[in-house]
Coordinates of C-alpha atoms and ligand atoms in Angstrom, one line a residue:
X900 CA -10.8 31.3 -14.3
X901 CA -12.4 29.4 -17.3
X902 CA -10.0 26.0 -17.1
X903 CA -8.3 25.6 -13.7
X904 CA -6.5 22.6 -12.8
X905 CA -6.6 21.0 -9.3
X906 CA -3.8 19.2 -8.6
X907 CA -2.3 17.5 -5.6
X908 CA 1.0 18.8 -4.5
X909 CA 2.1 16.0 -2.2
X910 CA 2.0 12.4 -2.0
X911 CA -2.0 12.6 -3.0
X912 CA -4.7 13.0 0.3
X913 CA -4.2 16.7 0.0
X914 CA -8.2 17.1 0.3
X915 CA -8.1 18.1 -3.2
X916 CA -11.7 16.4 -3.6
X917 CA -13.3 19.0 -0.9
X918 CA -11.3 22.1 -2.9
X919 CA -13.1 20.7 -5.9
X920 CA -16.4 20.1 -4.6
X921 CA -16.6 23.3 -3.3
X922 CA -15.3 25.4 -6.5
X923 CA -17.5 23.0 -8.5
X924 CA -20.6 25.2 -6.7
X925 CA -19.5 27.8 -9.6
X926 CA -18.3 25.8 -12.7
X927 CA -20.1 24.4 -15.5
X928 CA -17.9 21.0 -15.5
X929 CA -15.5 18.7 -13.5
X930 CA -13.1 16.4 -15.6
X931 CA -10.6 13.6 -14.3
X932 CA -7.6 13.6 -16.6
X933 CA -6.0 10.3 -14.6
X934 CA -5.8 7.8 -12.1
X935 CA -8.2 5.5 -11.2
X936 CA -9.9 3.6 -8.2
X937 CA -6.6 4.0 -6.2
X938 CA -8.3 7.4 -5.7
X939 CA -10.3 8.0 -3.0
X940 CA -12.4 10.9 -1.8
X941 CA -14.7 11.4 1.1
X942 CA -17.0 14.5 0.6
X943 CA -19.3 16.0 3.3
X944 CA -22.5 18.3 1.9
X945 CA -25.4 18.9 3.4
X946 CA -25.0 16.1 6.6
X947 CA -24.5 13.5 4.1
X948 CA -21.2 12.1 3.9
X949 CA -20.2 10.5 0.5
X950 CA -17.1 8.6 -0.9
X951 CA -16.0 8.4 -4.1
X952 CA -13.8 6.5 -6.0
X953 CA -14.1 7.3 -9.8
X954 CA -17.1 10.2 -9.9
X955 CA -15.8 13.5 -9.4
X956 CA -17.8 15.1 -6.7
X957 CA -19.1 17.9 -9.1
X958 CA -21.6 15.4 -9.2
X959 CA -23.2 16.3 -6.5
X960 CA -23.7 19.9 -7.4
X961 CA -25.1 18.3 -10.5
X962 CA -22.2 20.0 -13.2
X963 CA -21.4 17.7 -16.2
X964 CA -18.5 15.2 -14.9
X965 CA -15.6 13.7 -17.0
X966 CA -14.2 10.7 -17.0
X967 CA -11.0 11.5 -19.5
X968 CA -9.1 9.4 -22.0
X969 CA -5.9 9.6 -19.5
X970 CA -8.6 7.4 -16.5
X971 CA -8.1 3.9 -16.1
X972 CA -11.9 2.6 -15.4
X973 CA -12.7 -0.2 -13.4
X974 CA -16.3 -1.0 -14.2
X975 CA -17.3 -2.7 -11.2
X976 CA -16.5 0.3 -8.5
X977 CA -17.8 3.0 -11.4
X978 CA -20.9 0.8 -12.0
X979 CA -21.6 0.7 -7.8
X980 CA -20.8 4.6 -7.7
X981 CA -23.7 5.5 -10.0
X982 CA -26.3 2.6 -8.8
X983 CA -25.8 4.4 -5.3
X984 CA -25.4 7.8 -6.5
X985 CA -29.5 7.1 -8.3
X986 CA -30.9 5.1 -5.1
X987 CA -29.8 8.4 -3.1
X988 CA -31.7 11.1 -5.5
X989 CA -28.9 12.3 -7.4
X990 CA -28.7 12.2 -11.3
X991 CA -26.3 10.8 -13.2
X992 CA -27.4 12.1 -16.7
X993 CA -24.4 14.8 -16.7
X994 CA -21.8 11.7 -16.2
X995 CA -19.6 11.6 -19.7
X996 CA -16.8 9.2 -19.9
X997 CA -14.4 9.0 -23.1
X998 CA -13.8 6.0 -25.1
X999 CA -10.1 6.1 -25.0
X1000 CA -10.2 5.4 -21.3
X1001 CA -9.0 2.2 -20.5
X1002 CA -10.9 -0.9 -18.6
X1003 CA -9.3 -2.1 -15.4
X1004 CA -9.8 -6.2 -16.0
X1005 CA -9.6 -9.4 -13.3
X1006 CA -6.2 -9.6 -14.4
X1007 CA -4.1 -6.3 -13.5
X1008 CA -6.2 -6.6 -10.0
X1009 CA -4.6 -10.5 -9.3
X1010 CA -1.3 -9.3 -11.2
X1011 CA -1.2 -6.3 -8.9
X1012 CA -2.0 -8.3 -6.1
X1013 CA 0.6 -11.2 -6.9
X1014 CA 3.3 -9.0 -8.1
X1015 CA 3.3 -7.1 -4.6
X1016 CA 3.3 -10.6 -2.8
X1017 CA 5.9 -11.7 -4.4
X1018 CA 8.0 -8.2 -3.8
X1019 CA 8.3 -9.1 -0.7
X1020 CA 10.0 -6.3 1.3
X1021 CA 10.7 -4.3 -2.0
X1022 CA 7.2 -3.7 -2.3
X1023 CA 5.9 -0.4 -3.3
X1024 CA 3.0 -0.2 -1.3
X1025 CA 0.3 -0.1 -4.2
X1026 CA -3.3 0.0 -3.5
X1027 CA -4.2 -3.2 -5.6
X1028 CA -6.7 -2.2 -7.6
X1029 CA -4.9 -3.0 -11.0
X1030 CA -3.5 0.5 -11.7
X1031 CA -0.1 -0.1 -12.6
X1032 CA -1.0 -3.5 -14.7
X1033 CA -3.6 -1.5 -16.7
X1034 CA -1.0 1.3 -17.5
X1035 CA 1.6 -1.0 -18.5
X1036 CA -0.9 -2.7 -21.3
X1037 CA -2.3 0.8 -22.2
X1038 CA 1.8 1.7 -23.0
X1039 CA 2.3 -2.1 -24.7
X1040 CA -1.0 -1.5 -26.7
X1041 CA -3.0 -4.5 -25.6
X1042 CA -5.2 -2.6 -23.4
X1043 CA -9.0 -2.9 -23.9
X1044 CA -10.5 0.3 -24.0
X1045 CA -14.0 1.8 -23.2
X1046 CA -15.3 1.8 -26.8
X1047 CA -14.1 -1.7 -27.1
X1048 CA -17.6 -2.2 -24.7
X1049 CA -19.8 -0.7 -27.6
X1050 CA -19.6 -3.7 -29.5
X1051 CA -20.0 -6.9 -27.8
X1052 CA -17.9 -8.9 -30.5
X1053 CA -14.8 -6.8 -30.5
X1054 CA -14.9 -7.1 -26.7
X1055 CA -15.6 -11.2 -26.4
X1056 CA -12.0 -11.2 -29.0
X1057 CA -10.3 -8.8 -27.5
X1058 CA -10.4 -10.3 -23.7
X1059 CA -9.9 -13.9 -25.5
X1060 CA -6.6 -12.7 -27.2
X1061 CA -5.5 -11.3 -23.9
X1062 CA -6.6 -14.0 -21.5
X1063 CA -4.6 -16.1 -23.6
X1064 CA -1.5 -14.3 -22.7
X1065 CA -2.4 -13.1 -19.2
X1066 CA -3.6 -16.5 -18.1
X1067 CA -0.1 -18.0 -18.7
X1068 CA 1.1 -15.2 -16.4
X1069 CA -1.2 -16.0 -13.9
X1070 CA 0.0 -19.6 -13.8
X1071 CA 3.0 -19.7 -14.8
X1072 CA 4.4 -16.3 -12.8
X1073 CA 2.0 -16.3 -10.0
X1074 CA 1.0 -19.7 -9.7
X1075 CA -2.8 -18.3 -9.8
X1076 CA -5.8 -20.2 -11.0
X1077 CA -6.2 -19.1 -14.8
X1078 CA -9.8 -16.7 -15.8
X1079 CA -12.3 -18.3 -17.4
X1080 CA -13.3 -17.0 -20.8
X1081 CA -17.3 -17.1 -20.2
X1082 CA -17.3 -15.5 -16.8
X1083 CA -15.2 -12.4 -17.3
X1084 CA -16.7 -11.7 -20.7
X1085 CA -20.5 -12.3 -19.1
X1086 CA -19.5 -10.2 -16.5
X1087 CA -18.0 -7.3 -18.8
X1088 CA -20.6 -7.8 -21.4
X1089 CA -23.2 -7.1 -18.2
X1090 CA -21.2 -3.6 -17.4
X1091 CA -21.3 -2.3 -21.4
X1092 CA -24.5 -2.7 -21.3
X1093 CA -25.3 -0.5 -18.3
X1094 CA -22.0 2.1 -19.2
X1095 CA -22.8 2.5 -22.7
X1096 CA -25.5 5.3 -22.2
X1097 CA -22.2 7.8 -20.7
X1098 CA -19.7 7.2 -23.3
X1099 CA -19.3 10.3 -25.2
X1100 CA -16.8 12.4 -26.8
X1101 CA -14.7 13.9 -24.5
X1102 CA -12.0 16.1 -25.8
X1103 CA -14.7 17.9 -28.0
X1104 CA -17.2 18.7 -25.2
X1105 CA -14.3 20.2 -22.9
X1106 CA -12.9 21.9 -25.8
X1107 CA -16.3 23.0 -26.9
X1108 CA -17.0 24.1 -23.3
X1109 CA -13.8 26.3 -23.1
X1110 CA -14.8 27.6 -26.5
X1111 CA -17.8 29.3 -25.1
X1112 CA -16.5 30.6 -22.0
X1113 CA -17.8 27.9 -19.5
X1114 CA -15.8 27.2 -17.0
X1115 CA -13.9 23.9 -16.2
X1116 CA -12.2 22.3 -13.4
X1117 CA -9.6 19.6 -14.0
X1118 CA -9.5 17.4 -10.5
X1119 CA -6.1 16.0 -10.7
X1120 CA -5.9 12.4 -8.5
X1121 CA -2.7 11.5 -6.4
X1122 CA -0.1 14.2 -6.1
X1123 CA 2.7 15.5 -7.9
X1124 CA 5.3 13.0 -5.8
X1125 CA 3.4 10.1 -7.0
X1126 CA 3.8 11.3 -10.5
X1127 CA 5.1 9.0 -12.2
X1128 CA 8.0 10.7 -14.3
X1129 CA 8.7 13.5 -11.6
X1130 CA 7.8 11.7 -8.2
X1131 CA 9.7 9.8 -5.9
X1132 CA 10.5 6.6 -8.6
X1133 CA 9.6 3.9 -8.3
X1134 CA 7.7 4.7 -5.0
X1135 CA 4.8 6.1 -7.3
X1136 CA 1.5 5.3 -9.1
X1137 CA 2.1 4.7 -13.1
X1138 CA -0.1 7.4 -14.6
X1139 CA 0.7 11.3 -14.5
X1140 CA -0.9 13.1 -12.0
X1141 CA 1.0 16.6 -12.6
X1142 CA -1.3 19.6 -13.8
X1143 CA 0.4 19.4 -17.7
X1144 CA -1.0 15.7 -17.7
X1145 CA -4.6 17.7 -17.6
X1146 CA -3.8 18.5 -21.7
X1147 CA -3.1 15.3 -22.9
X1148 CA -5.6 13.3 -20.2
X1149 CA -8.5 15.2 -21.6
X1150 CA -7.8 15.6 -25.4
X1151 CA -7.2 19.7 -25.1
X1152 CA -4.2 21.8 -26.0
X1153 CA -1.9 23.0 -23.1
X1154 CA -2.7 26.3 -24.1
X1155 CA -5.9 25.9 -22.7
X1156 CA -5.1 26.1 -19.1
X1157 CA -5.7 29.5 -18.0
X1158 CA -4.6 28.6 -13.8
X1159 CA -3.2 25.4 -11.4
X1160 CA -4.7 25.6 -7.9
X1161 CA -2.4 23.4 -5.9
X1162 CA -3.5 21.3 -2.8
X1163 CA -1.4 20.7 0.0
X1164 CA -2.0 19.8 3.3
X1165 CA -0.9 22.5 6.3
X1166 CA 1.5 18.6 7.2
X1167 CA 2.1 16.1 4.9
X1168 CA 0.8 12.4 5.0
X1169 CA 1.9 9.6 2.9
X1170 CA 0.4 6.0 2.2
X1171 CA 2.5 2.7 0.6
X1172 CA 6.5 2.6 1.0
X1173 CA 9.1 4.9 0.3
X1174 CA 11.5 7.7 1.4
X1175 CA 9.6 10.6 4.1
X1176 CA 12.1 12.8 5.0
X1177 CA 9.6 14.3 7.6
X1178 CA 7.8 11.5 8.7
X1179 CA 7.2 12.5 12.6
X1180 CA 9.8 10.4 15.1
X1181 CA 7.5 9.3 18.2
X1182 CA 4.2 10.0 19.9
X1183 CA 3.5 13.2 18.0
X1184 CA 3.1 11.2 15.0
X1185 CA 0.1 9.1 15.9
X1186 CA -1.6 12.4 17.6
X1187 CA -1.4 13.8 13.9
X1188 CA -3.2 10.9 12.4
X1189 CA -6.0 10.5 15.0
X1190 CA -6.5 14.3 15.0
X1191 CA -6.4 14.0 11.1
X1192 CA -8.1 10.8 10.8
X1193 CA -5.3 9.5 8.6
X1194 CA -6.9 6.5 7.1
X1195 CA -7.1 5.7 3.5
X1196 CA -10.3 6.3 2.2
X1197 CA -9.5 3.0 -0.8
X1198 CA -7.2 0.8 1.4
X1199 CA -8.3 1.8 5.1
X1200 CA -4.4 1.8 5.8
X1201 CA -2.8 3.9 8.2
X1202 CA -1.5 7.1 6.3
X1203 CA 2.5 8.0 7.4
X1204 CA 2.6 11.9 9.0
X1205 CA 4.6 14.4 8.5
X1206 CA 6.1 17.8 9.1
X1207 CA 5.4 19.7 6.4
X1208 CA 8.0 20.1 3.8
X1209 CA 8.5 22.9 1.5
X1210 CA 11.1 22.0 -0.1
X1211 CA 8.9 19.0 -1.8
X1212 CA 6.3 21.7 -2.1
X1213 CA 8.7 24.0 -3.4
X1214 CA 9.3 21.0 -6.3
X1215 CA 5.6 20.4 -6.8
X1216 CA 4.9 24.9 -7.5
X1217 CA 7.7 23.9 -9.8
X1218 CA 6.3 20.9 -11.7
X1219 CA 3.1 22.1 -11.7
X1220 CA 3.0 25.7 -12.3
X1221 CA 1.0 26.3 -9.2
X1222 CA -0.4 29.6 -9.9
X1223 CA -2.3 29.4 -6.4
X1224 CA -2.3 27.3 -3.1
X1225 CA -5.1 25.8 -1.2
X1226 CA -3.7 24.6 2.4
X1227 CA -5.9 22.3 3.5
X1228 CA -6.0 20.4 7.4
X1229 CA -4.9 23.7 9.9
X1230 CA -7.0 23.0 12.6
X1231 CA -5.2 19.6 12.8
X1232 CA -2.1 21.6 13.9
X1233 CA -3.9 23.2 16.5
X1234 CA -3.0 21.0 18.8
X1235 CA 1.0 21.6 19.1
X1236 CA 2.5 24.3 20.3
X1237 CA 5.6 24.0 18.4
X1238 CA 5.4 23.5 14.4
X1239 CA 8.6 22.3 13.2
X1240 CA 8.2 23.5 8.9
X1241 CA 11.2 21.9 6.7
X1242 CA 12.9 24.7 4.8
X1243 CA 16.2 22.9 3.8
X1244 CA 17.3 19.1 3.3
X1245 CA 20.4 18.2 4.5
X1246 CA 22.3 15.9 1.6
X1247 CA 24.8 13.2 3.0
X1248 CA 27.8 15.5 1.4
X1249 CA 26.6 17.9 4.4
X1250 CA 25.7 20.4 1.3
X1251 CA 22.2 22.2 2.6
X1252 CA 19.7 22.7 -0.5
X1253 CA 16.2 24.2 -0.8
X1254 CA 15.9 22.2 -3.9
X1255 CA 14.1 19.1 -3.9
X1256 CA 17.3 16.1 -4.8
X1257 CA 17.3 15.3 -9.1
X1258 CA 18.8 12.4 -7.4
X1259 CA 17.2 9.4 -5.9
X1260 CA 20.3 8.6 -3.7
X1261 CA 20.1 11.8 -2.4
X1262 CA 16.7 12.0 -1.5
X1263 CA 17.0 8.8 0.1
X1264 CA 19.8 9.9 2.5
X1265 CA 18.9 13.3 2.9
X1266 CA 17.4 15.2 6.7
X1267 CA 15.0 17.9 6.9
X1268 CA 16.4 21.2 8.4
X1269 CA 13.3 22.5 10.3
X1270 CA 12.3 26.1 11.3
X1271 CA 10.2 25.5 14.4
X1272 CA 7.3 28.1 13.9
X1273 CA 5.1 28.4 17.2
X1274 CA 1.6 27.1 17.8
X1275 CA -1.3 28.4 18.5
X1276 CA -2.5 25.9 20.4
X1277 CA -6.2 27.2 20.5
X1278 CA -9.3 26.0 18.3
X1279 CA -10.0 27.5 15.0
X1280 CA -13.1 25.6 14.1
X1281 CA -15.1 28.2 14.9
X1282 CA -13.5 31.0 13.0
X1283 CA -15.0 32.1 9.5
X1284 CA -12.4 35.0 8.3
X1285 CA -9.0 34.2 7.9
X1286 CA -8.0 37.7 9.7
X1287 CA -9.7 36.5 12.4
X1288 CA -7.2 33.5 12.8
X1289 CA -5.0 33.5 15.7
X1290 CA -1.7 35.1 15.0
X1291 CA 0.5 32.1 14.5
X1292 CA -1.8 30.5 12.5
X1293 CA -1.8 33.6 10.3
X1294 CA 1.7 33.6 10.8
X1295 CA 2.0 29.7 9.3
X1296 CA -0.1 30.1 6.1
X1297 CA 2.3 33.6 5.7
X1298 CA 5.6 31.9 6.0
X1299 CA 4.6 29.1 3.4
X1300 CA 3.3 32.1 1.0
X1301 CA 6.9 33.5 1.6
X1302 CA 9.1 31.1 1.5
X1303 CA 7.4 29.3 -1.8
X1304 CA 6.3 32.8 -3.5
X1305 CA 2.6 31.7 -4.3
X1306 CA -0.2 32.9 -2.5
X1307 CA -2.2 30.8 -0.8
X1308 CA -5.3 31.6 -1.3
X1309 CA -8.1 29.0 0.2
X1310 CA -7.1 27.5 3.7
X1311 CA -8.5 24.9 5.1
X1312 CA -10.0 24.3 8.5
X1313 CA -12.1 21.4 8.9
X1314 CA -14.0 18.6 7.3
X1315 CA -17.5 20.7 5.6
X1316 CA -17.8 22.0 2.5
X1317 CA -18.4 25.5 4.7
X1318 CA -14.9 25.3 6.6
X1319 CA -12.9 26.7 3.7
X1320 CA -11.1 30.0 4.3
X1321 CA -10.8 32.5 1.2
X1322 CA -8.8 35.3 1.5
X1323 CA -9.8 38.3 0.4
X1324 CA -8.5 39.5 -3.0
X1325 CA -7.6 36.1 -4.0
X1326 CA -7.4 35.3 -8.1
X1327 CA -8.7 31.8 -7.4
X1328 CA -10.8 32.0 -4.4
X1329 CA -14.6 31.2 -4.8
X1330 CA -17.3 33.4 -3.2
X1331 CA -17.9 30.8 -0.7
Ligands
IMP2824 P1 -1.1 2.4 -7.2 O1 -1.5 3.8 -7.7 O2 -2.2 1.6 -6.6 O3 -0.3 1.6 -8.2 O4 -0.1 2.7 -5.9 C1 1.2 3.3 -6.1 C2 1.5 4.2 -5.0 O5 0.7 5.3 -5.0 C3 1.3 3.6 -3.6 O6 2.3 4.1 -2.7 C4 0.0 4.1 -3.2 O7 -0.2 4.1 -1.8 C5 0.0 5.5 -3.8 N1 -1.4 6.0 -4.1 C6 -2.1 5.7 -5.1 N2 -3.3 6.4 -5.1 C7 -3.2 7.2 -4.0 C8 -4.1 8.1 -3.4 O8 -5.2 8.5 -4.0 N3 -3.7 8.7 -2.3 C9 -2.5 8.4 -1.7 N4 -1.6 7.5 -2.2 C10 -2.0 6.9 -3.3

């Protein structure tokens, strides 16, 4: 498929940045469309183990990588991904980032910070790297954008006029020590000066791209219940990670989008606060996070486990238009020999629904009705065809292809590029 979007169809973690790196093997371009260094990705190839924050990890197959106008950049952690990406071998020539991105500054980091402090209990769990902060300037229109770094004047005023807003915040609000002019705009003026080689125009490469038939992949950060107009409010990040957010993040008309490839794990994890319906009572929970390794890859925090839900992923096929599944993290279920999978939630009216709640109050209150689907309890590390799965685990992948009508089409066994499962006859499944 020319332009496929890749989008997470959980609470984000999904392993969307392993889907991507492989199906990158085969496409001419990787583009972000939004988040920012709240993302985190951890990509094995070759033996070498790599994280990510910002860079898509098309990189490594050396495709031309987007940074889109919908990306909130912080400078410092981009800046640190491409000095180590060049001390390791690996070019960064094909990196293209738009102008209308916006700059993470000092400030939304010690506002995020401050602002979660002083929530208290009512915290949402943020990562604190500035993300919401930076949105909410971007939507007031007193962000300061990538372009602003092409011209050293225009940046030195802009981060005056707004230091002399946010610095009375910082005081004032957060009883902070106020920025110093000089530093912050040495400090920024140092980054323009090493980003300004990758700036480019965006929107008309991808649309250019598409034009000629190349083909694109648009790696979606987070996950759909993160999103934040249709996730679980205000237990969310504050850009749009749904696949229809790939149009406007990248400057290139919905009608574009030719398929949605939608990542969920074969459980569910979440990280931060917020309502889990099927967040694991007791011992079985832990066993699901060491066997996973459940720890965030930006925060190092424990991740929440879950059964997995279908009636969330029922919402996110709707949201997103998933035209395809990838089900990522079996072989961590290998280890139980009963799976409870949550077809139905349980509202406090005693209504059943297979709908995920329009409601907030009722997603808060509601209990997961589980089908307990056996185990297999045997190791699939080793197996390389999905017919040669053992019959439950067959039998798992086949009852979420059932009950949400979309095929999945690229499972997920293990860590390495190479443990990826496509199924035969799959639309998006690569030749891996
Ligand atoms: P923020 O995006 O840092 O503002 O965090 C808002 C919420 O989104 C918090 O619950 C975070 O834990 C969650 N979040 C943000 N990015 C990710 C991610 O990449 N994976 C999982 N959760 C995330």
């Amino acid at each position: 498929m020319p332009a496929t979007v890749i989008v997470g169809a959980q609470w984000g973690d999904e392993g969307k940045g392993k889907v991507v790196d492989l199906l990158a093997q085969e496409s001419d371009i990787v583009a972000r469309y939004q988040g920012g260094p709240n993302a985190g990705h951890t990509v094995i190839a070759d033996g070498e183990t790599w994280k990510f924050h910002h860079m898509p990890s098309g990189i490594l197959a050396g495709k031309t990588c987007v940074l889109g106008a919908g990306v909130v950049l912080d400078p410092e952690t981009f800046v640190a991904e491409l000095d180590e990406l060049e001390r390791r071998g690996v070019s960064t020539a094909p990196v293209k980032v738009s102008g209308n991105a916006h700059l993470i500054m000092p400030w939304h980091v010690a506002i995020d910070q401050a602002s979660e402090r002083r929530l208290g209990k009512l915290r949402i769990g943020t990562t604190k790297r500035g993300i919401g902060p930076c949105y909410a300037d971007k939507a007031a229109r007193l962000g300061i954008r990538v372009q602003d770094l092409l011209d050293p004047k225009i940046l030195r005023q802009k981060i005056e006029v707004a230091l002399g807003e946010k610095n009375v915040w910082l005081e004032r609000v957060y009883g902070m020590d106020p920025l110093v002019l000089e530093e912050v705009a040495e400090r920024y003026e140092r980054f323009a000066q090493r980003l300004r080689p990758y700036v480019a125009d965006t929107s008309l490469l991808v649309d250019r791209a598409l034009r000629e038939d190349e083909s694109v992949l648009f790696e979606g950060a987070q996950g759909a219940l993160l999103d934040l107009d249709h996730g679980t409010y205000p237990f969310v990040t504050s850009s749009n990670p749904v696949a229809g957010a790939a149009a406007t993040g990248l400057g290139i008309g919905p009608s574009r989008i030719d398929a949605v490839l939608g990542v969920a794990k074969a459980y569910v994890t979440r990280v931060g606060e917020g309502p889990f319906p099927t967040e694991i009572e007791g011992p079985d929970q832990q066993r699901v996070r060491e066997l996973g390794q459940e720890f965030g890859t930006t925060t190092g925090r424990e991740r929440r486990c879950g059964w997995l839900d279908l009636v969330a992923l029922r919402y996110a096929v709707r949201v997103n238009g998933i035209t395809s599944l990838a089900l990522t993290k079996l072989d961590v279920l290998s280890a139980f020999a009963e799976l409870p999978v949550c077809i139905r939630y349980r509202l406090e009216s005693g209504e059943e629904t297979t709908e995920f709640p329009a409601h907030q109050s009722d997603f808060h209150h509601c209990r997961p009705v589980y089908e307990t689907l056996p185990g297999w309890e045997e190791s699939i590390d080793s197996v390389d065809d999905f017919s040669d799965l053992p019959d439950a685990a067959r039998g798992y992948v086949e009852f979420v292809e059932r009950e949400l009508e979309v095929e999945a089409t690229l499972v997920g066994t293990g860590a390495e590029r190479e443990r990826v499962l496509a199924r035969s006859g799959a639309a998006a499944a690569p030749s891996a």
